PDB file of C-alpha atoms in Angstrom:
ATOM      1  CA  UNK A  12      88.266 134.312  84.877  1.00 91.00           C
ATOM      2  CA  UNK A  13      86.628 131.533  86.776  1.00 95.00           C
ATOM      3  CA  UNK A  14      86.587 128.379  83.790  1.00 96.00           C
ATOM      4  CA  UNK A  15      84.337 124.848  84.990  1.00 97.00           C
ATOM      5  CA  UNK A  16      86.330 121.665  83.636  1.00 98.00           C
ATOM      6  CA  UNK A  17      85.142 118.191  83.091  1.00 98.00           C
ATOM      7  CA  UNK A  18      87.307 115.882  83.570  1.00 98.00           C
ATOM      8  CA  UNK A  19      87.920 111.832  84.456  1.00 98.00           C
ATOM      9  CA  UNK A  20      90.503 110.282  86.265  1.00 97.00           C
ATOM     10  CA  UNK A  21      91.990 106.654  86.936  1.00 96.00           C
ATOM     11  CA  UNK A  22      92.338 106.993  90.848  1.00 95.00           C
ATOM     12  CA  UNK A  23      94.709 104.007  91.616  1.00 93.00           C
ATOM     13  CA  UNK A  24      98.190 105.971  91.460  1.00 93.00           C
ATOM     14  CA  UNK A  25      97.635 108.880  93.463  1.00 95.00           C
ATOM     15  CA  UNK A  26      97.018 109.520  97.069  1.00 94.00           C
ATOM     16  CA  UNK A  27      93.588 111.167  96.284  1.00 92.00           C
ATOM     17  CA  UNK A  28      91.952 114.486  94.693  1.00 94.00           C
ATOM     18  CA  UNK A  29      93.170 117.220  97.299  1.00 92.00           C
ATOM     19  CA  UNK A  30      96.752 118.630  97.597  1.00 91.00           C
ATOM     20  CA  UNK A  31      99.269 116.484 100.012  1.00 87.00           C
ATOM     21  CA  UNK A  32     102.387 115.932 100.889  1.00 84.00           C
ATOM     22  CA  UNK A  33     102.338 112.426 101.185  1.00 83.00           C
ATOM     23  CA  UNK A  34     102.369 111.741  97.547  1.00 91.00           C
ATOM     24  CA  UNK A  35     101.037 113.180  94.085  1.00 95.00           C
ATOM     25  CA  UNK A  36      97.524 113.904  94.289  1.00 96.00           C
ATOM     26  CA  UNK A  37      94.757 114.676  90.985  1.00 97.00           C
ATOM     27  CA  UNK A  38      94.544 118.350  92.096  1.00 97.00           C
ATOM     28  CA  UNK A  39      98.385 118.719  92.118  1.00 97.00           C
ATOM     29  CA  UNK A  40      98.709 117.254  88.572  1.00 97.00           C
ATOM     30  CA  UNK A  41      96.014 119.876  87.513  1.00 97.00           C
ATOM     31  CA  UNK A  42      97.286 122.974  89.089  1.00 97.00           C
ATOM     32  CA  UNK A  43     100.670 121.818  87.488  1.00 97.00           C
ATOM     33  CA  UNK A  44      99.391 121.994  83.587  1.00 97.00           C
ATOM     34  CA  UNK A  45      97.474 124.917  84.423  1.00 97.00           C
ATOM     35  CA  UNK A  46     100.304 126.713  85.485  1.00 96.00           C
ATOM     36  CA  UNK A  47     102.722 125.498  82.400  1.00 96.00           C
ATOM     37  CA  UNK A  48      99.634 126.542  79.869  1.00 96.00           C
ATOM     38  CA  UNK A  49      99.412 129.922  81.615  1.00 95.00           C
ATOM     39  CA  UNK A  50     102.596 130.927  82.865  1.00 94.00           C
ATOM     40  CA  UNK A  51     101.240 131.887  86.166  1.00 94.00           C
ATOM     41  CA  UNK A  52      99.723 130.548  89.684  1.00 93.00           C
ATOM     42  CA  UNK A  53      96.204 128.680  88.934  1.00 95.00           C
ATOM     43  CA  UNK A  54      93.567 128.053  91.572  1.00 96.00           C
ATOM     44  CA  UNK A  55      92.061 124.964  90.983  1.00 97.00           C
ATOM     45  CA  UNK A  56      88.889 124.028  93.029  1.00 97.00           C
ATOM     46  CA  UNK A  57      86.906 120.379  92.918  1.00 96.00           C
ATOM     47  CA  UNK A  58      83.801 118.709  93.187  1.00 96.00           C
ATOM     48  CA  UNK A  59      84.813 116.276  95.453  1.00 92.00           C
ATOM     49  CA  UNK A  60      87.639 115.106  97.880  1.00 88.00           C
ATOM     50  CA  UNK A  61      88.088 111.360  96.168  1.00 90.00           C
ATOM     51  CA  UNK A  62      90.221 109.315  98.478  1.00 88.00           C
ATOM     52  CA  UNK A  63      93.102 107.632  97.363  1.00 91.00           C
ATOM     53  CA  UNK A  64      93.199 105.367  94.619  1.00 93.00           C
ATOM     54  CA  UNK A  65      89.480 106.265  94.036  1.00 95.00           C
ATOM     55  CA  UNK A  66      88.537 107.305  90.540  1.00 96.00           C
ATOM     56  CA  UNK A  67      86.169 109.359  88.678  1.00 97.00           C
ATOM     57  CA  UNK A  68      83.894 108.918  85.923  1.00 96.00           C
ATOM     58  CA  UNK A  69      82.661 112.399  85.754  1.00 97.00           C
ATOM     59  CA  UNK A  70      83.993 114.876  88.189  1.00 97.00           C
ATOM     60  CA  UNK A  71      84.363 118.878  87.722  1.00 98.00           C
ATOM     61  CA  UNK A  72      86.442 121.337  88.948  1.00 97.00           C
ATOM     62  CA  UNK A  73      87.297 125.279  88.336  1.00 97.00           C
ATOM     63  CA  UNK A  74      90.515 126.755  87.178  1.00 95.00           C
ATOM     64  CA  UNK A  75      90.333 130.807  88.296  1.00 95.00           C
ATOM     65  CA  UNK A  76      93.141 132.962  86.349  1.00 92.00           C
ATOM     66  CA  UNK A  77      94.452 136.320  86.408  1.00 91.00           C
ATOM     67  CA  UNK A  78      93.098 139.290  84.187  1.00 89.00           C
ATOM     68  CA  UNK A  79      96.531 139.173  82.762  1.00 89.00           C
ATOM     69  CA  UNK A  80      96.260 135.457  81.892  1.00 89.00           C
ATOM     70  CA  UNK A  81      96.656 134.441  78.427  1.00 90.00           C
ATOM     71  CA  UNK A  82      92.487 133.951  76.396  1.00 91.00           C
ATOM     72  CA  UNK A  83      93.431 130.092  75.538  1.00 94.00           C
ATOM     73  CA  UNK A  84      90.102 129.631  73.423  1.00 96.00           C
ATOM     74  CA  UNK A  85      87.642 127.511  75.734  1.00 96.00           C
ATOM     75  CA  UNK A  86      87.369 124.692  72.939  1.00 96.00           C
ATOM     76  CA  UNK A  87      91.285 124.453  73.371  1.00 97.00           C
ATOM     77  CA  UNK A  88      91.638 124.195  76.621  1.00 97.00           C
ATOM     78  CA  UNK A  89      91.025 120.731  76.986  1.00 98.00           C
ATOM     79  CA  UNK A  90      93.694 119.784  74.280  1.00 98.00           C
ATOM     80  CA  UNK A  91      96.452 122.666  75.477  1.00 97.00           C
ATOM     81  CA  UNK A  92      95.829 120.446  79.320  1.00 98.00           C
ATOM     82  CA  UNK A  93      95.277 117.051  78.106  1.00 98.00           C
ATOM     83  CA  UNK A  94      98.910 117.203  76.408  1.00 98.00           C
ATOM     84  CA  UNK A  95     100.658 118.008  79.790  1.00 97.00           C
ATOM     85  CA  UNK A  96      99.180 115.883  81.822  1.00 98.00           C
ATOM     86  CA  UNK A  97      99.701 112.034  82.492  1.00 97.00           C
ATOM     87  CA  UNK A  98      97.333 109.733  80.558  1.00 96.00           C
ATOM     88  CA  UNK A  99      95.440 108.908  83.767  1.00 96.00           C
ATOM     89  CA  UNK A 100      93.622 112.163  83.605  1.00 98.00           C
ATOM     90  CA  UNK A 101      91.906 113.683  80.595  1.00 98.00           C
ATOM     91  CA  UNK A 102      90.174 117.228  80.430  1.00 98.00           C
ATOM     92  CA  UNK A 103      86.930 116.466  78.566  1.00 98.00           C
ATOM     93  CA  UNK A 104      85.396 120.037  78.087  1.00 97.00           C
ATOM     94  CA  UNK A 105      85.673 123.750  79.345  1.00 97.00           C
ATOM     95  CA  UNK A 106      83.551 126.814  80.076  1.00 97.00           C
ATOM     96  CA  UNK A 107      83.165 129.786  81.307  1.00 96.00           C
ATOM     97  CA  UNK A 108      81.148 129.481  85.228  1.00 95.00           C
ATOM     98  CA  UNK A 109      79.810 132.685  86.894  1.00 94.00           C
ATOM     99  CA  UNK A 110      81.847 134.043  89.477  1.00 91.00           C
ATOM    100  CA  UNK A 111      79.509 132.852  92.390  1.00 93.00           C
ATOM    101  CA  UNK A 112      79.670 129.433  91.031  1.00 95.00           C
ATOM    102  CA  UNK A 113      81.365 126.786  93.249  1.00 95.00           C
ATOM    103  CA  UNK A 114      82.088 123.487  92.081  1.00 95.00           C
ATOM    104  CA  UNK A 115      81.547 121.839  95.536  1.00 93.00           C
ATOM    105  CA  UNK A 116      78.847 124.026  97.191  1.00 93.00           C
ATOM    106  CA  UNK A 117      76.863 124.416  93.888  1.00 93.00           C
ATOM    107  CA  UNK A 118      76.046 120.474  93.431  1.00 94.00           C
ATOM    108  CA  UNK A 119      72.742 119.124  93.978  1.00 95.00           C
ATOM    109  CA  UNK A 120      73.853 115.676  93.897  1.00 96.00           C
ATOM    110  CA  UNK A 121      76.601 113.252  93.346  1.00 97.00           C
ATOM    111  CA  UNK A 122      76.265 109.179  92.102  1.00 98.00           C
ATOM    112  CA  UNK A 123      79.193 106.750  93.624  1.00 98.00           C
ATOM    113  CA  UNK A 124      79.412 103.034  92.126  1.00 98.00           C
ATOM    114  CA  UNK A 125      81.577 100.441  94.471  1.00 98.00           C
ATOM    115  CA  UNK A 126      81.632  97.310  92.613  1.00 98.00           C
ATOM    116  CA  UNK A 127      82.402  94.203  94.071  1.00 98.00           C
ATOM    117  CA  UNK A 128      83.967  91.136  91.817  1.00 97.00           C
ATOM    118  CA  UNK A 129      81.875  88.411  93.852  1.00 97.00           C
ATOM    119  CA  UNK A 130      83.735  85.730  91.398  1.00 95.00           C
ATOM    120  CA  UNK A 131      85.071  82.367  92.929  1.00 94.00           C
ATOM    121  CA  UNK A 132      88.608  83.604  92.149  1.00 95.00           C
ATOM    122  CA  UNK A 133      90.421  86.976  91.975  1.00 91.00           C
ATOM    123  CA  UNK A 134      90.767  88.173  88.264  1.00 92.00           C
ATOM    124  CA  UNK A 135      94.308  90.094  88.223  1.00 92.00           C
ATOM    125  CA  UNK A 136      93.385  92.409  85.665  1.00 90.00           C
ATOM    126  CA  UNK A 137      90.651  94.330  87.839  1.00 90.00           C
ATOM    127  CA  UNK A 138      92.924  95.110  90.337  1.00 87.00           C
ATOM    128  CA  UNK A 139      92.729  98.255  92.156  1.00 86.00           C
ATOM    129  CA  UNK A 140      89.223  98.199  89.778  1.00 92.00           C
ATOM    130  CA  UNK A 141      87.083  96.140  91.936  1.00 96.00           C
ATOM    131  CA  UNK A 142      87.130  94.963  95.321  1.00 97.00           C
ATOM    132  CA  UNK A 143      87.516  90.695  95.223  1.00 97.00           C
ATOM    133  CA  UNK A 144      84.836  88.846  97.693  1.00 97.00           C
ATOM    134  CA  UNK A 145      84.881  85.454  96.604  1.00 95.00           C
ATOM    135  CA  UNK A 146      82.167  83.884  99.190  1.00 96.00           C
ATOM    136  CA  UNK A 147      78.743  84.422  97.485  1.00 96.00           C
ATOM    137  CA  UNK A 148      77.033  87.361  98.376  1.00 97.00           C
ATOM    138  CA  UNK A 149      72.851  87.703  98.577  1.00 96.00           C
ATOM    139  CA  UNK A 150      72.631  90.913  96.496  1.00 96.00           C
ATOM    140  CA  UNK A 151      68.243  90.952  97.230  1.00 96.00           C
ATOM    141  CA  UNK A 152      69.318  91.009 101.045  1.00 97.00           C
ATOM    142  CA  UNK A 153      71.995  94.001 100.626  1.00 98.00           C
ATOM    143  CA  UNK A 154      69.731  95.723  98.417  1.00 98.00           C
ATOM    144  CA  UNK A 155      67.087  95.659 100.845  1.00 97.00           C
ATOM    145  CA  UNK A 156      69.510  96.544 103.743  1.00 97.00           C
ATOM    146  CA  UNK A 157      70.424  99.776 101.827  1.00 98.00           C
ATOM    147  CA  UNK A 158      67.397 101.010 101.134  1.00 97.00           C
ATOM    148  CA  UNK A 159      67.646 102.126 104.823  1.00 97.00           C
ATOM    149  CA  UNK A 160      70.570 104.950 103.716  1.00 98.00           C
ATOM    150  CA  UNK A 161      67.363 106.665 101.703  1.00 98.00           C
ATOM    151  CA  UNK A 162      66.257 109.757 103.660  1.00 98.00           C
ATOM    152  CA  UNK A 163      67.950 112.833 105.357  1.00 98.00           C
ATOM    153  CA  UNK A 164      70.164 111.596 108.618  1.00 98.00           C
ATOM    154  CA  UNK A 165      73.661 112.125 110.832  1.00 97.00           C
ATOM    155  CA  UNK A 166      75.461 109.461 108.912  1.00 98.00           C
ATOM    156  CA  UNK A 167      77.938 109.676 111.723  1.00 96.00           C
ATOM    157  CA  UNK A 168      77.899 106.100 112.165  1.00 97.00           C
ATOM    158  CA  UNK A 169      79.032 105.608 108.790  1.00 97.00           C
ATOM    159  CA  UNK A 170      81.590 108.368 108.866  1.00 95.00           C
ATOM    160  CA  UNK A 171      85.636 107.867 109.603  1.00 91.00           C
ATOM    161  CA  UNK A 172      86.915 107.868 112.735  1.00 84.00           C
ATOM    162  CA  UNK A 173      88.619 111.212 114.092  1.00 80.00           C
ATOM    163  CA  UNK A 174      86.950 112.876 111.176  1.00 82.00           C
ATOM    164  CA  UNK A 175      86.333 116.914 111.844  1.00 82.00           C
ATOM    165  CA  UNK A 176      83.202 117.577 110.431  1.00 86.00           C
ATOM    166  CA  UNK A 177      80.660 118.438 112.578  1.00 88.00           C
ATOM    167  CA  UNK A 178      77.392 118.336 110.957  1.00 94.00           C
ATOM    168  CA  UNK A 179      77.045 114.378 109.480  1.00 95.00           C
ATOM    169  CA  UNK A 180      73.489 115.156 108.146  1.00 97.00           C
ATOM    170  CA  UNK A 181      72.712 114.187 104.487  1.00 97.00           C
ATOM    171  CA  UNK A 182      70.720 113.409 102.592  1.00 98.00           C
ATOM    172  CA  UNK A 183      70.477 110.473 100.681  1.00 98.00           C
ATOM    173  CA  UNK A 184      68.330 110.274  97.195  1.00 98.00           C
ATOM    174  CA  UNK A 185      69.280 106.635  95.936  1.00 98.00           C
ATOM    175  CA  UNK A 186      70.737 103.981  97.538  1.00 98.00           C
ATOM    176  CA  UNK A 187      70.662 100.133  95.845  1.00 98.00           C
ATOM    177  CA  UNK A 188      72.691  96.799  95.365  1.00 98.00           C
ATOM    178  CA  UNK A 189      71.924  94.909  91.874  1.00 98.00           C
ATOM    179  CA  UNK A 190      74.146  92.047  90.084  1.00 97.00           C
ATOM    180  CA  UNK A 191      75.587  91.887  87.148  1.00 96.00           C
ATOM    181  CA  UNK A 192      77.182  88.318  86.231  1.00 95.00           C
ATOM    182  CA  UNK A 193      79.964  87.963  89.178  1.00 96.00           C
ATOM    183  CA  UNK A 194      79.571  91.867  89.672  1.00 97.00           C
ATOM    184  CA  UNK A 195      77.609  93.042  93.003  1.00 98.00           C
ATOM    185  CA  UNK A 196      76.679  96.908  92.415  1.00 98.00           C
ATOM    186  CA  UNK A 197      76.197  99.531  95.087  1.00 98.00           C
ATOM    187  CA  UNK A 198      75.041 102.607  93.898  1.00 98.00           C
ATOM    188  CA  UNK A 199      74.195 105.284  96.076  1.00 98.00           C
ATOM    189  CA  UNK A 200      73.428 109.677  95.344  1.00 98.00           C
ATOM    190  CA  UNK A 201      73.100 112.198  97.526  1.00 97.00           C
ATOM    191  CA  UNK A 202      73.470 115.765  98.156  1.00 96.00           C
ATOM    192  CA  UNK A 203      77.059 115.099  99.944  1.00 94.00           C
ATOM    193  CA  UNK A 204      79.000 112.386 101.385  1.00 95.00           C
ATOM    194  CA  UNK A 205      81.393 112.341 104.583  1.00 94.00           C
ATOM    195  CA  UNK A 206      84.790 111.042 105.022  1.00 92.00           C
ATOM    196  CA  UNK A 207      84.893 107.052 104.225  1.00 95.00           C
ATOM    197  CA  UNK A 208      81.328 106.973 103.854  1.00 96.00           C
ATOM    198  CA  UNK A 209      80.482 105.038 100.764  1.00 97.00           C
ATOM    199  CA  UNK A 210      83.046 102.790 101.386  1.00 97.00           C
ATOM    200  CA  UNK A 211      81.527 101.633 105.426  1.00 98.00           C
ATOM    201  CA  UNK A 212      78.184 101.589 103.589  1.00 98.00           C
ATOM    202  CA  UNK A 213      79.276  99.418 101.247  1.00 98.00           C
ATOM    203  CA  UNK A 214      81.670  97.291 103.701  1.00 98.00           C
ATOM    204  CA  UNK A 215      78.160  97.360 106.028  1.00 98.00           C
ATOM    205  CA  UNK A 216      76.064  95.794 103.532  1.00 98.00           C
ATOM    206  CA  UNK A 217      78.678  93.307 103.079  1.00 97.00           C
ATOM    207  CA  UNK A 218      78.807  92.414 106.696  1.00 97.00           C
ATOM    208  CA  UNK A 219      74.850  92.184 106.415  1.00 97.00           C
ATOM    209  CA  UNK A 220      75.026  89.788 103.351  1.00 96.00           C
ATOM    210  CA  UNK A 221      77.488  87.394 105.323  1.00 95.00           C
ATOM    211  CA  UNK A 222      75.536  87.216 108.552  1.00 94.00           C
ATOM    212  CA  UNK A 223      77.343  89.552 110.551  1.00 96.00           C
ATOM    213  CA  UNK A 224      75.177  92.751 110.769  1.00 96.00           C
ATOM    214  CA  UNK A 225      70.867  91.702 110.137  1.00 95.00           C
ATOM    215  CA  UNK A 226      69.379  93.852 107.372  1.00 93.00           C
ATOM    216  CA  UNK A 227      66.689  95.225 109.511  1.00 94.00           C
ATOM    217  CA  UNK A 228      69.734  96.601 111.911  1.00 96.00           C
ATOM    218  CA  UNK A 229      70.755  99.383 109.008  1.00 97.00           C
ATOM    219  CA  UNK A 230      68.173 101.901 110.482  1.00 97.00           C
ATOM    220  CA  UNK A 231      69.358 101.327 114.363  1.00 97.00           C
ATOM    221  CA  UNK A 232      72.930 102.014 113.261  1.00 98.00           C
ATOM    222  CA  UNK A 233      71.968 105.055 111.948  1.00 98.00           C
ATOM    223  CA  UNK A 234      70.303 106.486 114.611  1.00 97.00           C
ATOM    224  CA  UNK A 235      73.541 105.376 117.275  1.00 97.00           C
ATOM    225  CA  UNK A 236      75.866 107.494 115.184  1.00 96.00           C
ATOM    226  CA  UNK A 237      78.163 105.341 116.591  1.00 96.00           C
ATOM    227  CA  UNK A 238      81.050 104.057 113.856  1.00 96.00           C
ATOM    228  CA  UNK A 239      81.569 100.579 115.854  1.00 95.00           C
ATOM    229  CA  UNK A 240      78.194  99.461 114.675  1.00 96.00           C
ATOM    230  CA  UNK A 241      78.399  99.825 111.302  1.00 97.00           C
ATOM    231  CA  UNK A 242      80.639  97.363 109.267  1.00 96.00           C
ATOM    232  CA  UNK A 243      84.033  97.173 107.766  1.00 95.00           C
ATOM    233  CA  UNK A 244      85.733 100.016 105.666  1.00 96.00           C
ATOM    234  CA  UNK A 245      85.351  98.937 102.210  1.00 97.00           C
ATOM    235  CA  UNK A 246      88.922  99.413 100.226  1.00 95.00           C
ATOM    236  CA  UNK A 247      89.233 102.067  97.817  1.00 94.00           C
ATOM    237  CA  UNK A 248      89.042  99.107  95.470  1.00 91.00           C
ATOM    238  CA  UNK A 249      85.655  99.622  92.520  1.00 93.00           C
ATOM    239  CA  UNK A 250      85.013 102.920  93.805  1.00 97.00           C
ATOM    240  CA  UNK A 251      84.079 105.529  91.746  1.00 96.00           C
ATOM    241  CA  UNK A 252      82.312 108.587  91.358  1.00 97.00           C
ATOM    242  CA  UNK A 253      80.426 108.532  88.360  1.00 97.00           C
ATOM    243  CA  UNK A 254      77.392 111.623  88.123  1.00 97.00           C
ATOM    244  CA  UNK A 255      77.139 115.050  89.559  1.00 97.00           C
ATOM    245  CA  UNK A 256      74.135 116.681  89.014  1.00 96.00           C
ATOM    246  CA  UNK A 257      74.316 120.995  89.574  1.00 94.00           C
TER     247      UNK A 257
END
């Protein structure tokens, strides 16, 4: 039985969503109260590979178990997971998805926020939350910057170094910078994103807001597909995924 989960998850203590060795990842913690509520192996498949100590608003991922598996009633699922895992995940709802149904393959889009704490001084409590630039940042400037990412391109400029994908082309639905108070907003859709590549977009628009990269220089960039002339790497800091659309 292939079952579609909804779930959220504070991002900040664990190396990311996939399986690895290097620490305790989202997936792991899933896969581990699926196996205690059903006494056997669960597959567990996600939307999304989050990099560490990003989080997730909405995200969704399958749990596929056995014929043999106990029928846990799909309205107490949530509650049989919730209560074995930590309180930095929480299971929000579960149904049954067709067997063809991927969690990954079958999205039509997904919406990531960065937000940036543009506030004179560091505020302790978001750390981890949002990423601290206290030098003032022109949020009509980056906006207009980013509305370069709109369109279908090989965002291989704006994709990690050494990554192995192969084919960078997306295609991007929404991509805009607004303000609220000391907060500078980046939000950005599309049908997929590579490795890293919100967080050079958003680390680009910073660079153009300071001076370092011009505005009109967004669309060149693109076309290089050449990482050293985009801008910094954004940290994992006020990331978040926060729609998928199927």
């Amino acid at each position: 039985m292939k079952i579609l989960l909804k779930i959220a998850y504070d991002g900040r203590c664990y190396c990311g969503w996939q399986v690895q060795k290097n620490g305790i990842s989202i997936q792991g913690e899933l896969c581990r109260a699926a196996e205690e509520t059903y006494h056997e192996t669960v597959k567990v498949t996600g939307c999304s590979r989050t990099d560490s100590g990003v989080s997730a608003m909405e995200y969704f991922c399958t749990l596929e178990t056995s014929e043999n598996a106990p029928r846990i009633p799909l309205d107490r699922l949530p509650t049989a997971l919730n209560v074995k895992l930590p309180g930095d995940i929480t299971v929000f709802s579960a149904e049954e998805a067709a067997e063809d149904f991927h969690p990954r393959y079958s999205v039509k889009s997904k919406t990531y926020r960065y937000v940036i704490d543009n506030g004179e001084h560091r505020d302790p409590f978001r750390n981890g939350k949002a990423w601290h630039l206290g030098k003032p940042l022109d949020e009509k400037k980056m906006d207009r910057a980013a509305k370069a990412f709109v369109g279908k391109y090989d965002f291989a400029a704006f994709m990690a170094s050494g990554s192995s994908v192969t084919d960078a082309t997306r295609t991007v639905m929404r991509a805009e910078v607004t303000r609220e108070g000391n907060d500078v907003i980046f939000t950005v859709s599309a049908d997929g994103f590579l490795y890293n590549m919100v967080r050079i977009m958003t680390g680009t628009l910073a660079d153009v807001a300071y001076g370092k990269i011009k505005e009109e220089e967004i669309t060149d960039i693109i076309a290089s597909k050449d990482r050293s002339r985009a801008g910094m790497t954004a940290p994992p800091d006020g990331l978040c995924l926060v729609k998928v659309l199927y």
